[in-house]
PDB file of C-alpha atoms in Angstrom:
ATOM      1  CA  MET A   1       6.530   0.127   8.108  1.00  0.00           C
ATOM      2  CA  ARG A   2       5.988  -3.073   6.100  1.00  0.00           C
ATOM      3  CA  ILE A   3       2.596  -3.988   4.627  1.00  0.00           C
ATOM      4  CA  CYS A   4       1.121  -6.928   2.727  1.00  0.00           C
ATOM      5  CA  PHE A   5      -1.890  -6.991   0.422  1.00  0.00           C
ATOM      6  CA  TYR A   6      -3.543 -10.065  -1.063  1.00  0.00           C
ATOM      7  CA  GLY A   7      -5.621  -9.700  -4.197  1.00  0.00           C
ATOM      8  CA  THR A   8      -6.315 -10.670  -7.756  1.00  0.00           C
ATOM      9  CA  ASP A   9      -4.032  -9.703 -10.606  1.00  0.00           C
ATOM     10  CA  ALA A  10      -6.245  -6.689 -11.423  1.00  0.00           C
ATOM     11  CA  GLU A  11      -6.341  -5.489  -7.788  1.00  0.00           C
ATOM     12  CA  ILE A  12      -2.573  -5.741  -7.293  1.00  0.00           C
ATOM     13  CA  THR A  13      -1.944  -4.027 -10.650  1.00  0.00           C
ATOM     14  CA  ARG A  14      -4.290  -1.170  -9.676  1.00  0.00           C
ATOM     15  CA  LEU A  15      -2.458  -0.747  -6.376  1.00  0.00           C
ATOM     16  CA  CYS A  16       0.980  -0.709  -8.066  1.00  0.00           C
ATOM     17  CA  GLU A  17      -0.120   1.961 -10.574  1.00  0.00           C
ATOM     18  CA  ARG A  18      -0.598   4.483  -7.772  1.00  0.00           C
ATOM     19  CA  PRO A  19       2.448   6.490  -6.677  1.00  0.00           C
ATOM     20  CA  ALA A  20       1.079   6.994  -3.170  1.00  0.00           C
ATOM     21  CA  LEU A  21      -1.279   5.287  -0.736  1.00  0.00           C
ATOM     22  CA  ALA A  22      -3.615   7.379   1.421  1.00  0.00           C
ATOM     23  CA  LEU A  23      -4.748   6.017   4.783  1.00  0.00           C
ATOM     24  CA  LEU A  24      -7.615   7.498   6.740  1.00  0.00           C
ATOM     25  CA  GLY A  25      -7.373   7.823  10.494  1.00  0.00           C
ATOM     26  CA  PRO A  26      -9.952   6.122  12.727  1.00  0.00           C
ATOM     27  CA  GLN A  27     -11.479   9.466  13.698  1.00  0.00           C
ATOM     28  CA  ARG A  28     -12.846  11.982  11.211  1.00  0.00           C
ATOM     29  CA  SER A  29     -10.874  14.743  12.899  1.00  0.00           C
ATOM     30  CA  GLN A  30      -7.541  13.034  12.208  1.00  0.00           C
ATOM     31  CA  PRO A  31      -5.678  13.951   9.051  1.00  0.00           C
ATOM     32  CA  VAL A  32      -5.232  11.681   6.071  1.00  0.00           C
ATOM     33  CA  LEU A  33      -1.763  10.146   6.011  1.00  0.00           C
ATOM     34  CA  VAL A  34      -0.040   9.643   2.673  1.00  0.00           C
ATOM     35  CA  PHE A  35       2.551   6.924   2.164  1.00  0.00           C
ATOM     36  CA  GLU A  36       4.818   6.026  -0.707  1.00  0.00           C
ATOM     37  CA  LEU A  37       5.445   2.356  -1.538  1.00  0.00           C
ATOM     38  CA  PHE A  38       9.031   1.166  -2.037  1.00  0.00           C
ATOM     39  CA  ASN A  39      10.856  -2.193  -2.069  1.00  0.00           C
ATOM     40  CA  VAL A  40       7.761  -3.715  -3.665  1.00  0.00           C
ATOM     41  CA  ARG A  41       7.740  -7.506  -4.065  1.00  0.00           C
ATOM     42  CA  ILE A  42       4.920  -9.473  -5.686  1.00  0.00           C
ATOM     43  CA  THR A  43       4.548 -13.234  -5.298  1.00  0.00           C
ATOM     44  CA  THR A  44       1.805 -15.711  -6.127  1.00  0.00           C
ATOM     45  CA  ASP A  45      -0.305 -17.311  -3.447  1.00  0.00           C
ATOM     46  CA  PRO A  46       0.436 -21.061  -3.445  1.00  0.00           C
ATOM     47  CA  TYR A  47      -3.140 -21.871  -2.341  1.00  0.00           C
ATOM     48  CA  GLY A  48      -5.108 -20.111  -5.034  1.00  0.00           C
ATOM     49  CA  SER A  49      -5.183 -17.515  -7.749  1.00  0.00           C
ATOM     50  CA  LEU A  50      -4.331 -14.576  -5.482  1.00  0.00           C
ATOM     51  CA  PHE A  51      -1.166 -12.532  -5.517  1.00  0.00           C
ATOM     52  CA  ARG A  52       0.699 -11.122  -2.507  1.00  0.00           C
ATOM     53  CA  LEU A  53       2.217  -7.655  -2.608  1.00  0.00           C
ATOM     54  CA  ALA A  54       4.730  -6.900   0.141  1.00  0.00           C
ATOM     55  CA  ALA A  55       6.185  -3.415   0.388  1.00  0.00           C
ATOM     56  CA  ASP A  56       7.728  -0.907   2.735  1.00  0.00           C
ATOM     57  CA  LEU A  57       5.951   2.380   3.368  1.00  0.00           C
ATOM     58  CA  THR A  58       7.433   5.770   3.994  1.00  0.00           C
ATOM     59  CA  GLU A  59       5.254   8.684   5.048  1.00  0.00           C
ATOM     60  CA  VAL A  60       5.152  11.581   2.597  1.00  0.00           C
ATOM     61  CA  LYS A  61       5.605  14.814   4.522  1.00  0.00           C
ATOM     62  CA  GLU A  62       3.836  17.909   3.282  1.00  0.00           C
ATOM     63  CA  SER A  63       6.279  20.609   2.287  1.00  0.00           C
ATOM     64  CA  ASN A  64       5.218  24.251   2.329  1.00  0.00           C
ATOM     65  CA  PRO A  65       7.520  26.589   0.367  1.00  0.00           C
TER      66      PRO A  65
END
């Protein structure tokens, strides 16, 4: 899955510092899904001071030993 985020320098930096991204399901009974970012590309927004982060996501599967 490919995602894009727009944000300030501080927001994009904060996002890149995290090894994983957790997404909540629309219902409280659904589990939290954890994704890892890879193929990250950051570009500047030509219309302002925002940055654009584009990345691919891969779901992190829970492993039970």
